[in-house]
mmCIF file of C-alpha atoms in Angstrom:
data_model
loop_
_atom_site.group_PDB
_atom_site.id
_atom_site.type_symbol
_atom_site.label_atom_id
_atom_site.label_comp_id
_atom_site.label_asym_id
_atom_site.label_seq_id
_atom_site.Cartn_x
_atom_site.Cartn_y
_atom_site.Cartn_z
ATOM 1 C CA MET J 20 -106.508 -26.329 -41.741
ATOM 2 C CA GLN J 21 -105.232 -23.304 -43.807
ATOM 3 C CA GLN J 22 -101.471 -23.427 -44.530
ATOM 4 C CA THR J 23 -99.249 -20.999 -46.089
ATOM 5 C CA PRO J 24 -97.514 -22.559 -49.090
ATOM 6 C CA ALA J 25 -93.753 -22.625 -48.886
ATOM 7 C CA SER J 26 -93.750 -21.139 -52.279
ATOM 8 C CA ARG J 27 -95.637 -17.974 -51.240
ATOM 9 C CA LEU J 28 -93.255 -17.470 -48.188
ATOM 10 C CA SER J 29 -90.131 -17.534 -50.305
ATOM 11 C CA ALA J 30 -91.437 -15.364 -53.394
ATOM 12 C CA ASN J 31 -89.991 -11.928 -53.896
ATOM 13 C CA ARG J 32 -92.826 -10.005 -55.235
ATOM 14 C CA SER J 33 -90.430 -6.990 -56.134
ATOM 15 C CA ARG J 34 -88.574 -8.793 -58.859
ATOM 16 C CA LEU J 35 -89.455 -8.471 -62.431
ATOM 17 C CA GLY J 36 -89.490 -12.273 -63.050
ATOM 18 C CA HIS J 37 -92.200 -12.695 -60.355
ATOM 19 C CA LYS J 38 -94.317 -9.868 -61.813
ATOM 20 C CA VAL J 39 -94.130 -11.325 -65.295
ATOM 21 C CA ARG J 40 -95.184 -14.689 -64.055
ATOM 22 C CA TYR J 41 -97.942 -13.330 -61.994
ATOM 23 C CA ALA J 42 -99.144 -11.070 -65.028
ATOM 24 C CA LEU J 43 -99.353 -14.211 -67.218
ATOM 25 C CA ARG J 44 -101.319 -16.212 -64.663
ATOM 26 C CA HIS J 45 -103.774 -13.213 -63.989
ATOM 27 C CA PRO J 46 -103.820 -10.961 -67.024
ATOM 28 C CA GLU J 47 -107.009 -9.262 -65.787
ATOM 29 C CA ARG J 48 -104.951 -7.663 -62.923
ATOM 30 C CA VAL J 49 -102.271 -6.225 -65.166
ATOM 31 C CA LEU J 50 -104.238 -2.814 -65.898
ATOM 32 C CA PRO J 51 -105.186 -2.365 -62.286
ATOM 33 C CA TYR J 52 -101.529 -2.989 -61.149
ATOM 34 C CA LEU J 53 -100.338 -0.415 -63.839
ATOM 35 C CA ARG J 54 -102.709 2.211 -62.551
ATOM 36 C CA ARG J 55 -101.526 1.559 -58.955
ATOM 37 C CA ALA J 56 -97.897 1.806 -60.056
ATOM 38 C CA GLY J 57 -98.657 5.101 -61.683
ATOM 39 C CA ARG J 58 -100.221 6.468 -58.622
ATOM 40 C CA ASP J 59 -97.395 5.092 -56.486
ATOM 41 C CA GLY J 60 -94.812 6.958 -58.659
ATOM 42 C CA LEU J 61 -96.568 10.257 -58.364
ATOM 43 C CA LEU J 62 -97.373 10.159 -54.778
ATOM 44 C CA ARG J 63 -93.869 8.960 -53.884
ATOM 45 C CA LEU J 64 -92.481 12.030 -55.907
ATOM 46 C CA ARG J 65 -94.778 14.358 -54.070
ATOM 47 C CA HIS J 66 -94.171 13.161 -50.648
ATOM 48 C CA ARG J 67 -90.473 12.162 -50.960
ATOM 49 C CA GLY J 68 -89.001 10.772 -47.847
ATOM 50 C CA ASN J 69 -92.148 11.027 -45.718
ATOM 51 C CA HIS J 70 -93.906 7.597 -45.760
ATOM 52 C CA VAL J 71 -96.807 8.619 -43.549
ATOM 53 C CA ALA J 72 -97.762 11.442 -45.693
ATOM 54 C CA TYR J 73 -97.352 9.221 -48.800
ATOM 55 C CA TYR J 74 -99.648 6.611 -47.376
ATOM 56 C CA ARG J 75 -102.185 9.095 -46.242
ATOM 57 C CA ALA J 76 -102.525 10.208 -49.878
ATOM 58 C CA VAL J 77 -102.773 6.531 -50.685
ATOM 59 C CA MET J 78 -105.609 6.068 -48.234
ATOM 60 C CA ALA J 79 -107.433 9.272 -49.411
ATOM 61 C CA SER J 80 -107.360 8.001 -52.894
ATOM 62 C CA ASP J 81 -108.644 4.415 -52.038
ATOM 63 C CA THR J 82 -111.249 5.846 -49.587
ATOM 64 C CA ALA J 83 -112.632 7.955 -52.275
ATOM 65 C CA ARG J 84 -113.299 4.788 -54.516
ATOM 66 C CA SER J 85 -114.349 2.482 -51.931
ATOM 67 C CA PRO J 86 -113.926 2.775 -47.940
ATOM 68 C CA GLU J 87 -114.195 -1.012 -47.740
ATOM 69 C CA ALA J 88 -111.426 -1.580 -50.288
ATOM 70 C CA ALA J 89 -109.263 0.995 -48.667
ATOM 71 C CA VAL J 90 -109.031 -1.047 -45.463
ATOM 72 C CA GLY J 91 -108.211 -4.262 -47.413
ATOM 73 C CA GLY J 92 -111.734 -5.700 -47.491
ATOM 74 C CA GLY J 93 -111.905 -5.594 -51.305
ATOM 75 C CA PRO J 94 -114.991 -3.906 -53.074
ATOM 76 C CA SER J 95 -117.176 -6.551 -51.208
ATOM 77 C CA ARG J 96 -119.250 -5.451 -48.111
ATOM 78 C CA GLU J 97 -119.355 -9.233 -47.287
ATOM 79 C CA ARG J 98 -115.588 -9.444 -47.365
ATOM 80 C CA TRP J 99 -115.254 -6.333 -45.176
ATOM 81 C CA LEU J 100 -117.675 -7.960 -42.609
ATOM 82 C CA ALA J 101 -115.950 -11.346 -42.777
ATOM 83 C CA ILE J 102 -112.390 -9.990 -41.906
ATOM 84 C CA GLY J 103 -113.752 -7.821 -39.201
ATOM 85 C CA GLN J 104 -115.648 -10.757 -37.658
ATOM 86 C CA MET J 105 -112.296 -12.888 -37.863
ATOM 87 C CA GLN J 106 -110.334 -10.265 -35.933
ATOM 88 C CA TYR J 107 -113.100 -9.903 -33.397
ATOM 89 C CA ASP J 108 -113.535 -13.723 -32.839
ATOM 90 C CA TYR J 109 -109.759 -14.112 -32.658
ATOM 91 C CA LEU J 110 -109.310 -11.711 -29.844
ATOM 92 C CA LEU J 111 -112.390 -12.943 -28.078
ATOM 93 C CA GLY J 112 -110.870 -16.413 -28.024
ATOM 94 C CA HIS J 113 -107.487 -14.995 -26.840
ATOM 95 C CA GLY J 114 -108.305 -13.240 -23.713
ATOM 96 C CA LEU J 115 -110.347 -9.987 -24.600
ATOM 97 C CA THR J 116 -112.934 -8.998 -21.928
ATOM 98 C CA PRO J 117 -115.519 -6.130 -21.807
ATOM 99 C CA ARG J 118 -113.366 -4.490 -19.138
ATOM 100 C CA ASP J 119 -110.228 -4.271 -21.300
ATOM 101 C CA ARG J 120 -109.133 -0.860 -22.669
ATOM 102 C CA MET J 121 -108.119 -1.190 -26.209
ATOM 103 C CA LEU J 122 -106.086 0.953 -28.490
ATOM 104 C CA GLU J 123 -106.576 0.122 -32.175
ATOM 105 C CA ILE J 124 -103.803 1.395 -34.254
ATOM 106 C CA GLY J 125 -104.843 2.019 -37.870
ATOM 107 C CA CYS J 126 -108.644 1.657 -36.896
ATOM 108 C CA GLY J 127 -109.701 2.360 -40.383
ATOM 109 C CA ASN J 128 -113.481 2.641 -40.917
ATOM 110 C CA LEU J 129 -114.011 0.256 -38.080
ATOM 111 C CA ARG J 130 -114.019 -2.926 -40.033
ATOM 112 C CA ALA J 131 -113.411 -4.820 -36.691
ATOM 113 C CA GLY J 132 -113.779 -1.698 -34.570
ATOM 114 C CA TRP J 133 -117.511 -1.494 -34.416
ATOM 115 C CA ARG J 134 -117.585 -4.941 -32.809
ATOM 116 C CA PHE J 135 -115.019 -4.129 -30.186
ATOM 117 C CA ILE J 136 -116.899 -0.914 -29.560
ATOM 118 C CA GLU J 137 -120.092 -2.761 -29.044
ATOM 119 C CA TYR J 138 -118.461 -5.386 -26.701
ATOM 120 C CA LEU J 139 -116.296 -3.235 -24.492
ATOM 121 C CA GLU J 140 -117.607 -1.145 -21.819
ATOM 122 C CA PRO J 141 -118.262 2.429 -22.852
ATOM 123 C CA GLY J 142 -115.286 4.575 -23.364
ATOM 124 C CA HIS J 143 -112.985 1.691 -23.468
ATOM 125 C CA TYR J 144 -112.154 1.742 -27.220
ATOM 126 C CA TYR J 145 -109.590 4.203 -28.657
ATOM 127 C CA GLY J 146 -109.075 4.159 -32.323
ATOM 128 C CA ILE J 147 -106.184 6.010 -34.180
ATOM 129 C CA ASP J 148 -105.370 6.410 -37.785
ATOM 130 C CA ILE J 149 -103.059 8.447 -40.014
ATOM 131 C CA SER J 150 -106.004 9.021 -42.484
ATOM 132 C CA PRO J 151 -108.540 11.792 -41.771
ATOM 133 C CA ASP J 152 -110.488 10.637 -44.692
ATOM 134 C CA ILE J 153 -110.962 7.020 -43.429
ATOM 135 C CA LEU J 154 -111.923 8.349 -39.830
ATOM 136 C CA ILE J 155 -114.777 10.248 -41.317
ATOM 137 C CA GLU J 156 -116.046 6.849 -42.681
ATOM 138 C CA ALA J 157 -115.444 5.353 -39.210
ATOM 139 C CA LYS J 158 -117.896 8.002 -37.862
ATOM 140 C CA LYS J 159 -120.401 6.918 -40.478
ATOM 141 C CA THR J 160 -119.774 3.297 -39.319
ATOM 142 C CA LEU J 161 -120.709 4.316 -35.703
ATOM 143 C CA VAL J 162 -123.814 5.940 -36.718
ATOM 144 C CA GLN J 163 -124.913 2.938 -38.956
ATOM 145 C CA TYR J 164 -124.578 0.627 -36.037
ATOM 146 C CA GLY J 165 -125.967 2.867 -33.253
ATOM 147 C CA LEU J 166 -122.991 3.031 -31.234
ATOM 148 C CA GLN J 167 -122.766 6.697 -30.152
ATOM 149 C CA ALA J 168 -123.547 5.880 -26.647
ATOM 150 C CA ARG J 169 -120.545 3.585 -26.415
ATOM 151 C CA LEU J 170 -118.442 6.664 -26.391
ATOM 152 C CA PRO J 171 -115.557 5.336 -28.630
ATOM 153 C CA HIS J 172 -112.465 7.876 -29.003
ATOM 154 C CA LEU J 173 -111.342 8.328 -32.767
ATOM 155 C CA THR J 174 -108.333 10.405 -33.357
ATOM 156 C CA PRO J 175 -106.109 11.238 -36.352
ATOM 157 C CA VAL J 176 -102.247 10.874 -35.808
ATOM 158 C CA GLN J 177 -99.342 12.112 -37.541
ATOM 159 C CA ASP J 178 -96.901 9.283 -36.423
ATOM 160 C CA LEU J 179 -96.903 6.283 -33.914
ATOM 161 C CA ARG J 180 -95.036 7.852 -30.950
ATOM 162 C CA LEU J 181 -98.358 7.708 -29.087
ATOM 163 C CA ASP J 182 -97.089 10.702 -27.044
ATOM 164 C CA PHE J 183 -100.566 11.900 -26.305
ATOM 165 C CA LEU J 184 -101.750 8.720 -24.733
ATOM 166 C CA PRO J 185 -101.440 8.042 -20.933
ATOM 167 C CA ASP J 186 -98.863 5.671 -19.252
ATOM 168 C CA ALA J 187 -99.715 1.971 -18.824
ATOM 169 C CA TRP J 188 -103.338 2.378 -19.767
ATOM 170 C CA PHE J 189 -104.266 0.188 -22.486
ATOM 171 C CA THR J 190 -104.510 -3.671 -21.639
ATOM 172 C CA VAL J 191 -104.928 -4.594 -25.369
ATOM 173 C CA VAL J 192 -103.305 -2.866 -28.435
ATOM 174 C CA HIS J 193 -104.220 -4.209 -31.653
ATOM 175 C CA ALA J 194 -103.037 -3.427 -35.293
ATOM 176 C CA HIS J 195 -104.437 -5.236 -38.213
ATOM 177 C CA SER J 196 -102.876 -4.875 -41.611
ATOM 178 C CA VAL J 197 -100.779 -1.800 -40.495
ATOM 179 C CA PHE J 198 -97.121 -3.127 -40.464
ATOM 180 C CA SER J 199 -97.819 -4.799 -43.723
ATOM 181 C CA HIS J 200 -97.799 -1.213 -45.179
ATOM 182 C CA SER J 201 -95.063 0.167 -42.966
ATOM 183 C CA PRO J 202 -91.355 0.405 -43.526
ATOM 184 C CA PRO J 203 -88.985 -0.569 -40.810
ATOM 185 C CA GLU J 204 -88.477 2.945 -39.287
ATOM 186 C CA VAL J 205 -92.399 3.255 -38.815
ATOM 187 C CA ILE J 206 -92.562 -0.180 -37.083
ATOM 188 C CA GLU J 207 -89.693 0.673 -34.914
ATOM 189 C CA GLU J 208 -91.215 3.992 -33.891
ATOM 190 C CA CYS J 209 -94.314 2.065 -32.721
ATOM 191 C CA LEU J 210 -92.559 -0.623 -30.885
ATOM 192 C CA ALA J 211 -90.173 2.060 -29.267
ATOM 193 C CA HIS J 212 -93.217 3.638 -27.747
ATOM 194 C CA VAL J 213 -96.146 1.051 -27.288
ATOM 195 C CA GLY J 214 -94.532 -0.391 -24.330
ATOM 196 C CA ARG J 215 -95.185 2.855 -22.403
ATOM 197 C CA VAL J 216 -98.814 2.986 -23.031
ATOM 198 C CA LEU J 217 -99.324 -0.839 -22.653
ATOM 199 C CA ALA J 218 -100.604 -1.827 -19.142
ATOM 200 C CA PRO J 219 -98.879 -4.399 -17.042
ATOM 201 C CA GLY J 220 -99.994 -7.838 -18.258
ATOM 202 C CA GLY J 221 -101.403 -6.322 -21.423
ATOM 203 C CA PHE J 222 -100.664 -7.519 -24.834
ATOM 204 C CA PHE J 223 -100.038 -5.995 -28.402
ATOM 205 C CA ASP J 224 -101.254 -8.053 -31.388
ATOM 206 C CA PHE J 225 -100.190 -7.034 -34.907
ATOM 207 C CA THR J 226 -100.327 -8.736 -38.283
ATOM 208 C CA PHE J 227 -97.453 -8.619 -40.836
ATOM 209 C CA ASP J 228 -96.839 -10.060 -44.290
ATOM 210 C CA ARG J 229 -94.262 -12.819 -43.705
ATOM 211 C CA THR J 230 -91.547 -13.871 -45.834
ATOM 212 C CA GLU J 231 -88.849 -16.526 -45.453
ATOM 213 C CA GLY J 232 -86.870 -15.333 -48.286
ATOM 214 C CA ALA J 233 -85.201 -11.809 -48.797
ATOM 215 C CA GLU J 234 -87.233 -8.950 -47.277
ATOM 216 C CA HIS J 235 -88.691 -6.669 -49.958
ATOM 217 C CA ARG J 236 -91.434 -4.275 -50.812
ATOM 218 C CA VAL J 237 -93.828 -3.879 -53.539
ATOM 219 C CA LEU J 238 -94.249 -0.190 -54.747
ATOM 220 C CA GLY J 239 -94.328 2.077 -51.610
ATOM 221 C CA GLU J 240 -97.330 0.184 -50.123
ATOM 222 C CA ASP J 241 -96.544 -3.509 -49.258
ATOM 223 C CA PHE J 242 -93.803 -4.656 -47.079
ATOM 224 C CA TYR J 243 -92.589 -8.306 -46.423
ATOM 225 C CA TYR J 244 -90.601 -9.194 -43.268
ATOM 226 C CA ARG J 245 -88.919 -12.240 -41.810
ATOM 227 C CA THR J 246 -90.335 -13.110 -38.349
ATOM 228 C CA GLN J 247 -86.957 -12.798 -36.591
ATOM 229 C CA THR J 248 -86.596 -9.247 -37.927
ATOM 230 C CA LEU J 249 -89.739 -8.126 -35.969
ATOM 231 C CA VAL J 250 -88.950 -10.392 -32.951
ATOM 232 C CA ARG J 251 -85.451 -8.680 -32.625
ATOM 233 C CA LEU J 252 -86.921 -5.290 -33.039
ATOM 234 C CA ALA J 253 -89.245 -5.787 -30.255
ATOM 235 C CA GLU J 254 -86.667 -7.220 -27.976
ATOM 236 C CA LYS J 255 -84.557 -4.002 -28.660
ATOM 237 C CA TYR J 256 -87.145 -2.087 -26.642
ATOM 238 C CA GLY J 257 -87.735 -4.497 -23.718
ATOM 239 C CA LEU J 258 -90.486 -6.493 -25.294
ATOM 240 C CA VAL J 259 -91.121 -10.181 -26.025
ATOM 241 C CA ALA J 260 -92.750 -11.216 -29.454
ATOM 242 C CA ARG J 261 -94.704 -14.541 -29.575
ATOM 243 C CA PHE J 262 -95.682 -16.063 -33.166
ATOM 244 C CA MET J 263 -99.322 -16.818 -33.017
ATOM 245 C CA ASP J 264 -99.342 -19.920 -35.035
ATOM 246 C CA ASP J 265 -103.128 -20.633 -34.642
ATOM 247 C CA TRP J 266 -103.937 -17.492 -36.707
ATOM 248 C CA GLU J 267 -102.099 -19.218 -39.594
ATOM 249 C CA ARG J 268 -105.006 -21.634 -39.770
ATOM 250 C CA LEU J 269 -107.613 -18.821 -40.578
ATOM 251 C CA PRO J 270 -108.291 -17.672 -44.143
ATOM 252 C CA HIS J 271 -105.996 -14.668 -44.139
ATOM 253 C CA GLY J 272 -102.840 -14.151 -45.781
ATOM 254 C CA GLN J 273 -100.946 -12.226 -43.060
ATOM 255 C CA SER J 274 -99.108 -13.717 -40.029
ATOM 256 C CA LYS J 275 -99.576 -12.276 -36.451
ATOM 257 C CA LEU J 276 -97.357 -11.668 -33.429
ATOM 258 C CA ARG J 277 -98.344 -11.029 -29.852
ATOM 259 C CA VAL J 278 -95.924 -8.627 -28.047
ATOM 260 C CA THR J 279 -95.836 -8.255 -24.206
ATOM 261 C CA HIS J 280 -93.719 -6.763 -21.605
ATOM 262 C CA ALA J 281 -90.740 -9.061 -20.888
ATOM 263 C CA VAL J 282 -91.839 -9.642 -17.231
ATOM 264 C CA ALA J 283 -95.347 -10.403 -18.287
ATOM 265 C CA ALA J 284 -94.160 -12.806 -20.794
ATOM 266 C CA GLU J 285 -92.110 -14.803 -18.373
ATOM 267 C CA ARG J 286 -95.208 -15.187 -16.221
ATOM 268 C CA LEU J 287 -97.353 -16.982 -19.027
ATOM 269 C CA PRO J 288 -97.213 -20.573 -18.833
ATOM 270 C CA GLY J 289 -95.366 -22.057 -21.935
ATOM 271 C CA ALA J 290 -94.666 -18.774 -23.419
ATOM 272 C CA ALA J 291 -92.074 -18.736 -25.873
ATOM 273 C CA VAL J 292 -90.317 -16.592 -28.231
ATOM 274 C CA GLU J 293 -90.557 -17.629 -31.934
ATOM 275 C CA ALA J 294 -87.154 -16.953 -33.399
ATOM 276 C CA GLU J 295 -87.882 -18.587 -36.685
ATOM 277 C CA VAL J 296 -90.921 -20.002 -37.986
ATOM 278 C CA PRO J 297 -90.155 -23.254 -40.099
ATOM 279 C CA SER J 298 -91.413 -23.381 -43.699
ATOM 280 C CA VAL J 299 -94.879 -24.807 -44.262
ATOM 281 C CA GLU J 300 -94.765 -27.650 -46.764
ATOM 282 C CA PRO J 301 -97.336 -27.044 -49.789
#
């Protein structure tokens, strides 16, 4: 069973001491990090105060180098396929049916999305992303897998207010490796509006980078949150968040929460809000 080491959950990756120790253990990663830090400084200066514009520029840069790497799959096509398969298998094991209507926030180049499109009834998949560049790659993925007849929707967005989508329509909302790159105000914007588009009895699954120490960020790209911070933020908008501890057993570095309307959560047998997740012993 995969477990997250306690040392990893307590690490503050933004501190100089952590960076020095990491560099000593992984000298081959120092130069790529310095290049990334240089890009980060330039783009943050150019898009000062606008995280969405900043991260759209990050995605444009990453997509130009490798669409697979841009969505966190590394330069390996095999890794891209494996992470997409993991997301797909997990949702199938947790209630996804062909009749569901899915909204995928941060759909990227359809790493998992092409499988959802193939599985769901035609027209039942709606993918959004802030990056037009990665959506062009998503269309190439559709063609590659011959999924045009499944009539998926792919839409670029400026924010996560979801104001162009219908009320209570989506039975499944999914965001993989989105909040791990989002500051608090972007996450709050999403949670403030996702309840409106979520159908009664539906659920919203999202992953995040979890810490049990101080919340922090690395450059402008990676954000680490305590579970309770996100649980309370969901509660602020009438939603209930449940920690999906079985996701922790999978070979993936992020954690997962499932958000539902409060009434729907009360009807689930054994449903409970995870206020705090205990440290995992190494």
